[in-house]
PDB file of C-alpha atoms in Angstrom:
ATOM      1  CA  UNK L   1     -31.462-116.339   3.498  1.00 90.00           C
ATOM      2  CA  UNK L   2     -31.344-113.445   6.037  1.00 95.00           C
ATOM      3  CA  UNK L   3     -29.431-111.112   3.613  1.00 95.00           C
ATOM      4  CA  UNK L   4     -32.244-111.796   1.012  1.00 97.00           C
ATOM      5  CA  UNK L   5     -34.941-110.810   3.518  1.00 97.00           C
ATOM      6  CA  UNK L   6     -32.978-107.617   4.276  1.00 97.00           C
ATOM      7  CA  UNK L   7     -32.877-106.722   0.610  1.00 97.00           C
ATOM      8  CA  UNK L   8     -36.621-107.284   0.334  1.00 98.00           C
ATOM      9  CA  UNK L   9     -37.411-104.977   3.270  1.00 97.00           C
ATOM     10  CA  UNK L  10     -35.060-102.347   2.102  1.00 97.00           C
ATOM     11  CA  UNK L  11     -36.483-102.363  -1.385  1.00 97.00           C
ATOM     12  CA  UNK L  12     -39.990-102.064   0.138  1.00 97.00           C
ATOM     13  CA  UNK L  13     -38.784 -99.004   2.129  1.00 96.00           C
ATOM     14  CA  UNK L  14     -37.310 -97.472  -1.008  1.00 96.00           C
ATOM     15  CA  UNK L  15     -40.632 -97.941  -2.769  1.00 94.00           C
ATOM     16  CA  UNK L  16     -42.347 -95.986  -0.001  1.00 94.00           C
ATOM     17  CA  UNK L  17     -39.739 -93.197   0.186  1.00 92.00           C
ATOM     18  CA  UNK L  18     -39.953 -92.591  -3.503  1.00 91.00           C
ATOM     19  CA  UNK L  19     -43.624 -91.583  -3.263  1.00 88.00           C
ATOM     20  CA  UNK L  20     -44.039 -87.861  -3.607  1.00 82.00           C
ATOM     21  CA  UNK L  21     -47.728 -87.605  -3.357  1.00 85.00           C
ATOM     22  CA  UNK L  22     -49.406 -89.711  -0.641  1.00 85.00           C
ATOM     23  CA  UNK L  23     -53.014 -88.683  -1.608  1.00 86.00           C
ATOM     24  CA  UNK L  24     -55.231 -91.706  -1.383  1.00 87.00           C
ATOM     25  CA  UNK L  25     -52.716 -93.903   0.339  1.00 89.00           C
ATOM     26  CA  UNK L  26     -54.298 -95.985   3.058  1.00 90.00           C
ATOM     27  CA  UNK L  27     -53.254 -94.642   6.519  1.00 91.00           C
ATOM     28  CA  UNK L  28     -51.790 -97.896   7.724  1.00 94.00           C
ATOM     29  CA  UNK L  29     -49.161 -97.829   4.922  1.00 94.00           C
ATOM     30  CA  UNK L  30     -47.828 -94.674   6.247  1.00 93.00           C
ATOM     31  CA  UNK L  31     -47.733 -95.905   9.773  1.00 94.00           C
ATOM     32  CA  UNK L  32     -46.218 -99.273   8.970  1.00 96.00           C
ATOM     33  CA  UNK L  33     -43.498 -97.871   6.707  1.00 95.00           C
ATOM     34  CA  UNK L  34     -41.932 -96.466   9.858  1.00 95.00           C
ATOM     35  CA  UNK L  35     -41.454 -99.988  11.122  1.00 97.00           C
ATOM     36  CA  UNK L  36     -39.285-101.141   8.124  1.00 97.00           C
ATOM     37  CA  UNK L  37     -35.956 -99.668   9.356  1.00 97.00           C
ATOM     38  CA  UNK L  38     -36.481-101.542  12.748  1.00 97.00           C
ATOM     39  CA  UNK L  39     -37.186-104.722  10.864  1.00 97.00           C
ATOM     40  CA  UNK L  40     -33.957-104.311   8.825  1.00 97.00           C
ATOM     41  CA  UNK L  41     -31.987-103.583  12.070  1.00 97.00           C
ATOM     42  CA  UNK L  42     -33.266-106.779  13.754  1.00 97.00           C
ATOM     43  CA  UNK L  43     -32.438-108.894  10.669  1.00 97.00           C
ATOM     44  CA  UNK L  44     -28.952-107.474  10.536  1.00 97.00           C
ATOM     45  CA  UNK L  45     -28.489-108.395  14.162  1.00 96.00           C
ATOM     46  CA  UNK L  46     -29.830-111.889  13.437  1.00 96.00           C
ATOM     47  CA  UNK L  47     -27.459-112.281  10.532  1.00 95.00           C
ATOM     48  CA  UNK L  48     -24.421-111.404  12.624  1.00 95.00           C
ATOM     49  CA  UNK L  49     -25.620-113.784  15.346  1.00 95.00           C
ATOM     50  CA  UNK L  50     -26.104-116.670  12.963  1.00 93.00           C
ATOM     51  CA  UNK L  51     -22.670-116.258  11.314  1.00 92.00           C
ATOM     52  CA  UNK L  52     -20.952-116.653  14.589  1.00 92.00           C
ATOM     53  CA  UNK L  53     -23.184-119.582  15.712  1.00 91.00           C
ATOM     54  CA  UNK L  54     -22.988-123.305  14.962  1.00 92.00           C
ATOM     55  CA  UNK L  55     -24.846-125.208  12.409  1.00 92.00           C
ATOM     56  CA  UNK L  56     -27.562-126.411  14.864  1.00 93.00           C
ATOM     57  CA  UNK L  57     -28.400-122.803  15.602  1.00 92.00           C
ATOM     58  CA  UNK L  58     -28.559-121.918  11.931  1.00 91.00           C
ATOM     59  CA  UNK L  59     -30.902-124.839  11.340  1.00 93.00           C
ATOM     60  CA  UNK L  60     -33.142-123.692  14.289  1.00 93.00           C
ATOM     61  CA  UNK L  61     -33.494-120.346  12.610  1.00 95.00           C
ATOM     62  CA  UNK L  62     -34.498-121.655   9.266  1.00 94.00           C
ATOM     63  CA  UNK L  63     -38.290-122.345   9.679  1.00 95.00           C
ATOM     64  CA  UNK L  64     -38.852-118.812  11.202  1.00 96.00           C
ATOM     65  CA  UNK L  65     -36.845-117.172   8.575  1.00 96.00           C
ATOM     66  CA  UNK L  66     -38.703-118.879   5.715  1.00 97.00           C
ATOM     67  CA  UNK L  67     -41.973-117.722   7.186  1.00 97.00           C
ATOM     68  CA  UNK L  68     -40.489-114.193   7.638  1.00 97.00           C
ATOM     69  CA  UNK L  69     -39.232-114.148   3.982  1.00 97.00           C
ATOM     70  CA  UNK L  70     -42.598-115.264   2.589  1.00 97.00           C
ATOM     71  CA  UNK L  71     -44.384-112.450   4.371  1.00 97.00           C
ATOM     72  CA  UNK L  72     -41.665-109.950   3.335  1.00 98.00           C
ATOM     73  CA  UNK L  73     -42.217-110.866  -0.218  1.00 97.00           C
ATOM     74  CA  UNK L  74     -46.074-110.362   0.053  1.00 97.00           C
ATOM     75  CA  UNK L  75     -45.428-107.041   1.770  1.00 97.00           C
ATOM     76  CA  UNK L  76     -43.172-105.896  -0.976  1.00 97.00           C
ATOM     77  CA  UNK L  77     -45.751-106.867  -3.532  1.00 96.00           C
ATOM     78  CA  UNK L  78     -48.404-104.795  -1.733  1.00 95.00           C
ATOM     79  CA  UNK L  79     -46.191-101.747  -1.584  1.00 95.00           C
ATOM     80  CA  UNK L  80     -45.153-102.008  -5.267  1.00 95.00           C
ATOM     81  CA  UNK L  81     -48.863-102.298  -6.384  1.00 94.00           C
ATOM     82  CA  UNK L  82     -50.243 -99.568  -4.104  1.00 93.00           C
ATOM     83  CA  UNK L  83     -47.575 -96.838  -4.164  1.00 91.00           C
ATOM     84  CA  UNK L  84     -47.549 -95.810  -7.865  1.00 87.00           C
ATOM     85  CA  UNK L  85     -49.592 -92.502  -8.361  1.00 80.00           C
ATOM     86  CA  UNK L  86     -50.877 -93.450 -11.862  1.00 80.00           C
ATOM     87  CA  UNK L  87     -53.787 -95.865 -12.731  1.00 77.00           C
ATOM     88  CA  UNK L  88     -56.765 -96.745 -10.641  1.00 83.00           C
ATOM     89  CA  UNK L  89     -57.063 -95.483  -7.117  1.00 90.00           C
ATOM     90  CA  UNK L  90     -54.645 -96.740  -4.545  1.00 92.00           C
ATOM     91  CA  UNK L  91     -57.361 -98.066  -2.453  1.00 92.00           C
ATOM     92  CA  UNK L  92     -58.738-100.263  -5.235  1.00 92.00           C
ATOM     93  CA  UNK L  93     -55.242-101.561  -6.076  1.00 92.00           C
ATOM     94  CA  UNK L  94     -54.725-102.430  -2.324  1.00 93.00           C
ATOM     95  CA  UNK L  95     -58.023-104.318  -2.033  1.00 93.00           C
ATOM     96  CA  UNK L  96     -56.995-106.362  -5.132  1.00 92.00           C
ATOM     97  CA  UNK L  97     -53.536-107.016  -3.981  1.00 92.00           C
ATOM     98  CA  UNK L  98     -54.526-108.010  -0.541  1.00 93.00           C
ATOM     99  CA  UNK L  99     -57.179-110.451  -1.728  1.00 93.00           C
ATOM    100  CA  UNK L 100     -54.455-112.060  -3.905  1.00 90.00           C
ATOM    101  CA  UNK L 101     -52.679-112.866  -0.765  1.00 90.00           C
ATOM    102  CA  UNK L 102     -55.871-114.019   0.909  1.00 90.00           C
ATOM    103  CA  UNK L 103     -56.364-114.365   4.689  1.00 88.00           C
ATOM    104  CA  UNK L 104     -53.619-112.400   6.374  1.00 90.00           C
ATOM    105  CA  UNK L 105     -53.208-110.034   3.427  1.00 92.00           C
ATOM    106  CA  UNK L 106     -53.790-106.819   5.106  1.00 95.00           C
ATOM    107  CA  UNK L 107     -50.603-104.717   5.233  1.00 96.00           C
ATOM    108  CA  UNK L 108     -50.751-104.525   9.100  1.00 97.00           C
ATOM    109  CA  UNK L 109     -51.138-108.409   9.311  1.00 97.00           C
ATOM    110  CA  UNK L 110     -47.961-108.951   7.207  1.00 97.00           C
ATOM    111  CA  UNK L 111     -45.901-106.440   9.119  1.00 98.00           C
ATOM    112  CA  UNK L 112     -47.037-107.915  12.450  1.00 97.00           C
ATOM    113  CA  UNK L 113     -46.254-111.518  11.188  1.00 97.00           C
ATOM    114  CA  UNK L 114     -42.630-110.357  10.477  1.00 98.00           C
ATOM    115  CA  UNK L 115     -42.337-108.640  13.776  1.00 98.00           C
ATOM    116  CA  UNK L 116     -43.648-111.708  15.528  1.00 97.00           C
ATOM    117  CA  UNK L 117     -41.120-113.952  13.783  1.00 97.00           C
ATOM    118  CA  UNK L 118     -38.298-111.676  14.852  1.00 97.00           C
ATOM    119  CA  UNK L 119     -39.605-111.619  18.480  1.00 97.00           C
ATOM    120  CA  UNK L 120     -39.641-115.396  18.398  1.00 96.00           C
ATOM    121  CA  UNK L 121     -36.052-115.503  17.383  1.00 96.00           C
ATOM    122  CA  UNK L 122     -35.130-112.924  20.114  1.00 95.00           C
ATOM    123  CA  UNK L 123     -37.038-114.950  22.702  1.00 95.00           C
ATOM    124  CA  UNK L 124     -35.443-118.298  21.734  1.00 94.00           C
ATOM    125  CA  UNK L 125     -31.956-116.754  21.309  1.00 94.00           C
ATOM    126  CA  UNK L 126     -31.763-113.846  23.810  1.00 93.00           C
ATOM    127  CA  UNK L 127     -28.362-112.750  22.520  1.00 94.00           C
ATOM    128  CA  UNK L 128     -29.546-112.252  18.982  1.00 94.00           C
ATOM    129  CA  UNK L 129     -29.913-108.402  19.704  1.00 94.00           C
ATOM    130  CA  UNK L 130     -29.513-105.947  22.482  1.00 95.00           C
ATOM    131  CA  UNK L 131     -32.153-105.273  25.156  1.00 95.00           C
ATOM    132  CA  UNK L 132     -32.916-101.829  23.821  1.00 96.00           C
ATOM    133  CA  UNK L 133     -33.714-103.136  20.413  1.00 96.00           C
ATOM    134  CA  UNK L 134     -35.882-105.778  22.007  1.00 96.00           C
ATOM    135  CA  UNK L 135     -37.859-103.015  23.761  1.00 96.00           C
ATOM    136  CA  UNK L 136     -38.299-101.264  20.455  1.00 97.00           C
ATOM    137  CA  UNK L 137     -39.513-104.550  18.901  1.00 97.00           C
ATOM    138  CA  UNK L 138     -42.082-105.079  21.733  1.00 97.00           C
ATOM    139  CA  UNK L 139     -43.378-101.477  21.343  1.00 97.00           C
ATOM    140  CA  UNK L 140     -43.737-101.782  17.529  1.00 97.00           C
ATOM    141  CA  UNK L 141     -45.731-105.069  18.017  1.00 97.00           C
ATOM    142  CA  UNK L 142     -48.007-103.323  20.450  1.00 97.00           C
ATOM    143  CA  UNK L 143     -48.573-100.372  18.166  1.00 97.00           C
ATOM    144  CA  UNK L 144     -49.293-102.667  15.133  1.00 97.00           C
ATOM    145  CA  UNK L 145     -51.665-104.819  17.190  1.00 96.00           C
ATOM    146  CA  UNK L 146     -53.759-101.697  18.211  1.00 96.00           C
ATOM    147  CA  UNK L 147     -54.086-100.401  14.583  1.00 95.00           C
ATOM    148  CA  UNK L 148     -57.608-100.354  13.149  1.00 95.00           C
ATOM    149  CA  UNK L 149     -57.969-102.986  10.422  1.00 94.00           C
ATOM    150  CA  UNK L 150     -57.297-101.511   6.990  1.00 93.00           C
ATOM    151  CA  UNK L 151     -59.707-103.931   5.340  1.00 92.00           C
ATOM    152  CA  UNK L 152     -62.939-105.419   6.922  1.00 90.00           C
ATOM    153  CA  UNK L 153     -63.110-109.043   8.031  1.00 89.00           C
ATOM    154  CA  UNK L 154     -63.887-111.422   5.157  1.00 87.00           C
ATOM    155  CA  UNK L 155     -62.431-109.180   2.476  1.00 87.00           C
ATOM    156  CA  UNK L 156     -60.602-112.078   0.930  1.00 81.00           C
ATOM    157  CA  UNK L 157     -63.959-113.838   0.260  1.00 79.00           C
ATOM    158  CA  UNK L 158     -65.832-110.798  -0.975  1.00 64.00           C
ATOM    159  CA  UNK L 159     -67.256-110.816  -4.533  1.00 60.00           C
ATOM    160  CA  UNK L 160     -65.380-109.106  -7.218  1.00 45.00           C
ATOM    161  CA  UNK L 161     -67.689-106.029  -7.065  1.00 41.00           C
ATOM    162  CA  UNK L 162     -67.206-105.461  -3.242  1.00 44.00           C
ATOM    163  CA  UNK L 163     -67.162-101.800  -2.295  1.00 47.00           C
ATOM    164  CA  UNK L 164     -65.115-100.816   0.687  1.00 49.00           C
ATOM    165  CA  UNK L 165     -64.904 -97.078  -0.008  1.00 50.00           C
ATOM    166  CA  UNK L 166     -67.390 -94.198   0.023  1.00 49.00           C
ATOM    167  CA  UNK L 167     -69.960 -93.271  -2.651  1.00 49.00           C
ATOM    168  CA  UNK L 168     -72.368 -95.400  -4.654  1.00 48.00           C
ATOM    169  CA  UNK L 169     -71.632 -98.607  -6.387  1.00 50.00           C
ATOM    170  CA  UNK L 170     -74.049 -99.972  -8.989  1.00 51.00           C
ATOM    171  CA  UNK L 171     -73.874-103.631 -10.106  1.00 45.00           C
ATOM    172  CA  UNK L 172     -76.044-105.356 -12.743  1.00 45.00           C
ATOM    173  CA  UNK L 173     -75.838-109.088 -12.449  1.00 36.00           C
ATOM    174  CA  UNK L 174     -78.287-109.811 -15.171  1.00 41.00           C
ATOM    175  CA  UNK L 175     -78.607-109.158 -18.851  1.00 47.00           C
ATOM    176  CA  UNK L 176     -81.134-106.345 -18.868  1.00 46.00           C
ATOM    177  CA  UNK L 177     -80.753-102.544 -18.624  1.00 52.00           C
ATOM    178  CA  UNK L 178     -79.716-100.756 -15.507  1.00 52.00           C
ATOM    179  CA  UNK L 179     -80.613 -97.209 -14.688  1.00 55.00           C
ATOM    180  CA  UNK L 180     -78.893 -95.433 -11.833  1.00 57.00           C
ATOM    181  CA  UNK L 181     -79.416 -92.067 -10.431  1.00 57.00           C
ATOM    182  CA  UNK L 182     -76.901 -91.528  -7.643  1.00 54.00           C
ATOM    183  CA  UNK L 183     -77.449 -87.784  -7.392  1.00 55.00           C
ATOM    184  CA  UNK L 184     -80.399 -85.557  -6.758  1.00 60.00           C
ATOM    185  CA  UNK L 185     -83.069 -84.722  -9.427  1.00 56.00           C
ATOM    186  CA  UNK L 186     -85.458 -86.642 -11.532  1.00 59.00           C
ATOM    187  CA  UNK L 187     -84.673 -89.781 -13.511  1.00 59.00           C
ATOM    188  CA  UNK L 188     -86.861 -91.039 -16.269  1.00 58.00           C
ATOM    189  CA  UNK L 189     -86.531 -94.507 -17.596  1.00 59.00           C
ATOM    190  CA  UNK L 190     -88.768 -96.426 -20.007  1.00 55.00           C
ATOM    191  CA  UNK L 191     -89.376 -97.605 -23.593  1.00 59.00           C
ATOM    192  CA  UNK L 192     -90.515 -95.344 -26.427  1.00 56.00           C
ATOM    193  CA  UNK L 193     -90.057 -91.654 -26.795  1.00 59.00           C
ATOM    194  CA  UNK L 194     -89.977 -89.314 -23.875  1.00 54.00           C
ATOM    195  CA  UNK L 195     -90.757 -85.570 -23.809  1.00 52.00           C
ATOM    196  CA  UNK L 196     -89.072 -83.944 -21.014  1.00 53.00           C
ATOM    197  CA  UNK L 197     -89.613 -80.216 -20.355  1.00 54.00           C
ATOM    198  CA  UNK L 198     -90.809 -77.648 -17.917  1.00 50.00           C
ATOM    199  CA  UNK L 199     -94.403 -76.669 -17.474  1.00 50.00           C
ATOM    200  CA  UNK L 200     -95.048 -73.035 -16.850  1.00 49.00           C
ATOM    201  CA  UNK L 201     -98.372 -72.074 -15.147  1.00 46.00           C
ATOM    202  CA  UNK L 202     -99.345 -68.450 -15.173  1.00 50.00           C
ATOM    203  CA  UNK L 203    -102.490 -66.249 -14.917  1.00 49.00           C
ATOM    204  CA  UNK L 204    -104.390 -66.135 -18.216  1.00 48.00           C
ATOM    205  CA  UNK L 205    -104.631 -62.793 -19.880  1.00 46.00           C
ATOM    206  CA  UNK L 206    -107.940 -60.845 -20.074  1.00 48.00           C
ATOM    207  CA  UNK L 207    -109.215 -59.143 -23.197  1.00 45.00           C
ATOM    208  CA  UNK L 208    -109.967 -55.444 -23.004  1.00 45.00           C
ATOM    209  CA  UNK L 209    -113.639 -54.673 -23.444  1.00 45.00           C
TER     210      UNK L 209
END
């Protein structure tokens, strides 16, 4: 199972590294991508430890690894949906993908969940990795914990037309007409013909005697 999780994390990292233009990419994706190599390193250490351990130890690892794998799959899905440059904005794709996961679907929540799982293993089995790597793990968890949320609370329950970006959003929930003026200037709405022009007011001319 561990080798499968490593493959998922490595594939996720490759998706990120293949991006040439990061315009519109949510900031947390850039920061969290730097944690992926550490996650792979910890998983590799765990794999070596399990191979040398007895069956009871391997069994004890299983529930945590299953949780880790589930979150790794969701993380990979987020990256694969958000990274491509074509199509709708990366932000819109991120919102949709995170809402598919539901609560805990923010990219930082998934990475922190994986890191927490690895810390749990390192705590229960101190010899799973070296002290220096444990320090890097603790620092990574601290950094991710302090990140600003990439999506607002309750994003998973927001209606389909929720708007988390900047600019105007106009929604018509009924069956009638909708007229929106999201810029400056006049807007004229109504039935029948409209005559729109400019009135010029000047001084009337005087006739010569």
